PDB file of N, CA and C in Angstrom:
ATOM      1  N   MET A1498      32.411  24.703-143.198  1.00 63.00           N
ATOM      2  CA  MET A1498      33.113  24.581-141.936  1.00 63.00           C
ATOM      3  C   MET A1498      32.321  23.646-141.029  1.00 63.00           C
ATOM      4  N   ALA A1499      32.960  22.618-140.551  1.00 73.00           N
ATOM      5  CA  ALA A1499      32.302  21.635-139.694  1.00 73.00           C
ATOM      6  C   ALA A1499      32.520  21.994-138.225  1.00 73.00           C
ATOM      7  N   PHE A1500      31.588  21.587-137.394  1.00 72.00           N
ATOM      8  CA  PHE A1500      31.705  21.811-135.951  1.00 72.00           C
ATOM      9  C   PHE A1500      32.746  20.848-135.397  1.00 72.00           C
ATOM     10  N   PRO A1501      33.644  21.325-134.531  1.00 70.00           N
ATOM     11  CA  PRO A1501      34.695  20.426-134.018  1.00 70.00           C
ATOM     12  C   PRO A1501      34.118  19.277-133.188  1.00 70.00           C
ATOM     13  N   VAL A1502      34.689  18.110-133.383  1.00 75.00           N
ATOM     14  CA  VAL A1502      34.241  16.922-132.666  1.00 75.00           C
ATOM     15  C   VAL A1502      34.770  16.936-131.236  1.00 75.00           C
ATOM     16  N   THR A1503      35.983  17.451-131.045  1.00 73.00           N
ATOM     17  CA  THR A1503      36.579  17.490-129.708  1.00 73.00           C
ATOM     18  C   THR A1503      36.136  18.748-128.966  1.00 73.00           C
ATOM     19  N   ARG A1504      36.029  18.630-127.650  1.00 67.00           N
ATOM     20  CA  ARG A1504      35.683  19.778-126.814  1.00 67.00           C
ATOM     21  C   ARG A1504      36.825  19.980-125.826  1.00 67.00           C
ATOM     22  N   PRO A1505      37.717  20.934-126.107  1.00 69.00           N
ATOM     23  CA  PRO A1505      38.900  21.113-125.261  1.00 69.00           C
ATOM     24  C   PRO A1505      38.544  21.364-123.795  1.00 69.00           C
ATOM     25  N   ARG A1506      39.323  20.750-122.926  1.00 73.00           N
ATOM     26  CA  ARG A1506      39.100  20.867-121.485  1.00 73.00           C
ATOM     27  C   ARG A1506      39.296  22.304-121.004  1.00 73.00           C
ATOM     28  N   ARG A1507      40.150  23.075-121.670  1.00 70.00           N
ATOM     29  CA  ARG A1507      40.429  24.441-121.216  1.00 70.00           C
ATOM     30  C   ARG A1507      39.167  25.301-121.206  1.00 70.00           C
ATOM     31  N   LEU A1508      38.178  24.954-122.014  1.00 64.00           N
ATOM     32  CA  LEU A1508      36.938  25.721-122.043  1.00 64.00           C
ATOM     33  C   LEU A1508      36.059  25.424-120.831  1.00 64.00           C
ATOM     34  N   ARG A1509      36.329  24.324-120.140  1.00 70.00           N
ATOM     35  CA  ARG A1509      35.476  23.935-119.015  1.00 70.00           C
ATOM     36  C   ARG A1509      36.101  24.227-117.655  1.00 70.00           C
ATOM     37  N   VAL A1510      37.298  24.810-117.631  1.00 78.00           N
ATOM     38  CA  VAL A1510      37.990  25.047-116.368  1.00 78.00           C
ATOM     39  C   VAL A1510      37.374  26.224-115.616  1.00 78.00           C
ATOM     40  N   ASN A1511      37.159  27.331-116.287  1.00 82.00           N
ATOM     41  CA  ASN A1511      36.633  28.544-115.673  1.00 82.00           C
ATOM     42  C   ASN A1511      35.100  28.526-115.709  1.00 82.00           C
ATOM     43  N   PRO A1512      34.418  28.729-114.572  1.00 85.00           N
ATOM     44  CA  PRO A1512      32.943  28.694-114.559  1.00 85.00           C
ATOM     45  C   PRO A1512      32.297  29.730-115.473  1.00 85.00           C
ATOM     46  N   VAL A1513      32.920  30.906-115.605  1.00 86.00           N
ATOM     47  CA  VAL A1513      32.357  31.950-116.468  1.00 86.00           C
ATOM     48  C   VAL A1513      32.405  31.509-117.927  1.00 86.00           C
ATOM     49  N   VAL A1514      33.545  30.987-118.345  1.00 82.00           N
ATOM     50  CA  VAL A1514      33.681  30.507-119.720  1.00 82.00           C
ATOM     51  C   VAL A1514      32.796  29.287-119.937  1.00 82.00           C
ATOM     52  N   ARG A1515      32.665  28.448-118.926  1.00 80.00           N
ATOM     53  CA  ARG A1515      31.828  27.251-119.035  1.00 80.00           C
ATOM     54  C   ARG A1515      30.377  27.638-119.323  1.00 80.00           C
ATOM     55  N   ARG A1516      29.890  28.706-118.682  1.00 81.00           N
ATOM     56  CA  ARG A1516      28.522  29.166-118.958  1.00 81.00           C
ATOM     57  C   ARG A1516      28.386  29.706-120.377  1.00 81.00           C
ATOM     58  N   LEU A1517      29.438  30.346-120.884  1.00 81.00           N
ATOM     59  CA  LEU A1517      29.390  30.904-122.237  1.00 81.00           C
ATOM     60  C   LEU A1517      29.344  29.824-123.311  1.00 81.00           C
ATOM     61  N   VAL A1518      30.048  28.716-123.088  1.00 77.00           N
ATOM     62  CA  VAL A1518      30.170  27.692-124.123  1.00 77.00           C
ATOM     63  C   VAL A1518      29.254  26.495-123.914  1.00 77.00           C
ATOM     64  N   ARG A1519      28.427  26.527-122.872  1.00 78.00           N
ATOM     65  CA  ARG A1519      27.554  25.376-122.618  1.00 78.00           C
ATOM     66  C   ARG A1519      26.478  25.258-123.688  1.00 78.00           C
ATOM     67  N   GLU A1520      25.956  24.095-123.809  1.00 79.00           N
ATOM     68  CA  GLU A1520      24.916  23.823-124.793  1.00 79.00           C
ATOM     69  C   GLU A1520      23.592  24.373-124.287  1.00 79.00           C
ATOM     70  N   THR A1521      22.727  24.717-125.214  1.00 80.00           N
ATOM     71  CA  THR A1521      21.425  25.263-124.858  1.00 80.00           C
ATOM     72  C   THR A1521      20.511  24.149-124.375  1.00 80.00           C
ATOM     73  N   GLU A1522      19.841  24.387-123.264  1.00 83.00           N
ATOM     74  CA  GLU A1522      18.878  23.425-122.739  1.00 83.00           C
ATOM     75  C   GLU A1522      17.489  24.037-122.853  1.00 83.00           C
ATOM     76  N   LEU A1523      16.556  23.288-123.375  1.00 85.00           N
ATOM     77  CA  LEU A1523      15.187  23.749-123.543  1.00 85.00           C
ATOM     78  C   LEU A1523      14.268  22.835-122.751  1.00 85.00           C
ATOM     79  N   SER A1524      13.455  23.436-121.900  1.00 89.00           N
ATOM     80  CA  SER A1524      12.516  22.644-121.112  1.00 89.00           C
ATOM     81  C   SER A1524      11.099  23.131-121.381  1.00 89.00           C
ATOM     82  N   ALA A1525      10.124  22.432-120.860  1.00 90.00           N
ATOM     83  CA  ALA A1525       8.722  22.816-121.044  1.00 90.00           C
ATOM     84  C   ALA A1525       8.430  24.172-120.412  1.00 90.00           C
ATOM     85  N   ASP A1526       9.182  24.559-119.396  1.00 91.00           N
ATOM     86  CA  ASP A1526       8.991  25.862-118.752  1.00 91.00           C
ATOM     87  C   ASP A1526       9.388  27.024-119.661  1.00 91.00           C
ATOM     88  N   ASP A1527      10.208  26.761-120.678  1.00 90.00           N
ATOM     89  CA  ASP A1527      10.649  27.811-121.591  1.00 90.00           C
ATOM     90  C   ASP A1527       9.646  28.073-122.712  1.00 90.00           C
ATOM     91  N   LEU A1528       8.683  27.201-122.880  1.00 93.00           N
ATOM     92  CA  LEU A1528       7.722  27.328-123.971  1.00 93.00           C
ATOM     93  C   LEU A1528       6.545  28.205-123.561  1.00 93.00           C
ATOM     94  N   ILE A1529       5.895  28.808-124.560  1.00 93.00           N
ATOM     95  CA  ILE A1529       4.751  29.686-124.321  1.00 93.00           C
ATOM     96  C   ILE A1529       3.499  28.999-124.841  1.00 93.00           C
ATOM     97  N   TYR A1530       2.448  28.971-124.030  1.00 89.00           N
ATOM     98  CA  TYR A1530       1.172  28.391-124.428  1.00 89.00           C
ATOM     99  C   TYR A1530       0.282  29.524-124.932  1.00 89.00           C
ATOM    100  N   PRO A1531      -0.031  29.549-126.237  1.00 87.00           N
ATOM    101  CA  PRO A1531      -0.844  30.646-126.773  1.00 87.00           C
ATOM    102  C   PRO A1531      -2.308  30.523-126.341  1.00 87.00           C
ATOM    103  N   VAL A1532      -2.838  31.594-125.785  1.00 86.00           N
ATOM    104  CA  VAL A1532      -4.235  31.638-125.359  1.00 86.00           C
ATOM    105  C   VAL A1532      -4.866  32.881-125.971  1.00 86.00           C
ATOM    106  N   PHE A1533      -5.971  32.699-126.687  1.00 86.00           N
ATOM    107  CA  PHE A1533      -6.692  33.803-127.300  1.00 86.00           C
ATOM    108  C   PHE A1533      -8.030  33.933-126.589  1.00 86.00           C
ATOM    109  N   VAL A1534      -8.323  35.110-126.079  1.00 87.00           N
ATOM    110  CA  VAL A1534      -9.526  35.335-125.282  1.00 87.00           C
ATOM    111  C   VAL A1534     -10.550  36.090-126.117  1.00 87.00           C
ATOM    112  N   THR A1535     -11.796  35.595-126.087  1.00 86.00           N
ATOM    113  CA  THR A1535     -12.914  36.235-126.774  1.00 86.00           C
ATOM    114  C   THR A1535     -13.960  36.604-125.733  1.00 86.00           C
ATOM    115  N   GLU A1536     -14.572  37.767-125.917  1.00 90.00           N
ATOM    116  CA  GLU A1536     -15.597  38.207-124.977  1.00 90.00           C
ATOM    117  C   GLU A1536     -16.819  37.308-125.088  1.00 90.00           C
ATOM    118  N   GLY A1537     -17.364  36.888-123.965  1.00 90.00           N
ATOM    119  CA  GLY A1537     -18.538  36.022-123.931  1.00 90.00           C
ATOM    120  C   GLY A1537     -18.225  34.711-123.241  1.00 90.00           C
ATOM    121  N   ARG A1538     -19.242  33.860-123.138  1.00 91.00           N
ATOM    122  CA  ARG A1538     -19.065  32.562-122.481  1.00 91.00           C
ATOM    123  C   ARG A1538     -19.295  31.444-123.484  1.00 91.00           C
ATOM    124  N   GLY A1539     -18.452  30.440-123.426  1.00 89.00           N
ATOM    125  CA  GLY A1539     -18.623  29.256-124.263  1.00 89.00           C
ATOM    126  C   GLY A1539     -18.404  29.496-125.748  1.00 89.00           C
ATOM    127  N   ILE A1540     -17.740  30.579-126.111  1.00 88.00           N
ATOM    128  CA  ILE A1540     -17.483  30.876-127.522  1.00 88.00           C
ATOM    129  C   ILE A1540     -16.146  30.249-127.902  1.00 88.00           C
ATOM    130  N   ILE A1541     -16.183  29.347-128.861  1.00 87.00           N
ATOM    131  CA  ILE A1541     -14.965  28.696-129.338  1.00 87.00           C
ATOM    132  C   ILE A1541     -14.821  29.014-130.819  1.00 87.00           C
ATOM    133  N   THR A1542     -13.750  29.705-131.157  1.00 86.00           N
ATOM    134  CA  THR A1542     -13.476  30.076-132.541  1.00 86.00           C
ATOM    135  C   THR A1542     -12.122  29.489-132.927  1.00 86.00           C
ATOM    136  N   PRO A1543     -12.062  28.665-133.972  1.00 86.00           N
ATOM    137  CA  PRO A1543     -10.769  28.101-134.374  1.00 86.00           C
ATOM    138  C   PRO A1543      -9.841  29.184-134.935  1.00 86.00           C
ATOM    139  N   VAL A1544      -8.562  29.058-134.649  1.00 81.00           N
ATOM    140  CA  VAL A1544      -7.556  29.982-135.163  1.00 81.00           C
ATOM    141  C   VAL A1544      -7.122  29.487-136.529  1.00 81.00           C
ATOM    142  N   GLU A1545      -7.129  30.373-137.482  1.00 81.00           N
ATOM    143  CA  GLU A1545      -6.740  29.993-138.856  1.00 81.00           C
ATOM    144  C   GLU A1545      -5.365  30.494-139.188  1.00 81.00           C
TER     145      GLU A1545
END
């Protein structure tokens, strides 16, 4: 089953439906920066 090429206008008329069918947007604010904390000062251990 292929994704339809056309996007019917009826899906964009109602704001509630428009939010349901909108495309996903990903920004840098949505990403998580992993931080691993080790007790002590200046200790750097690579993550394997």
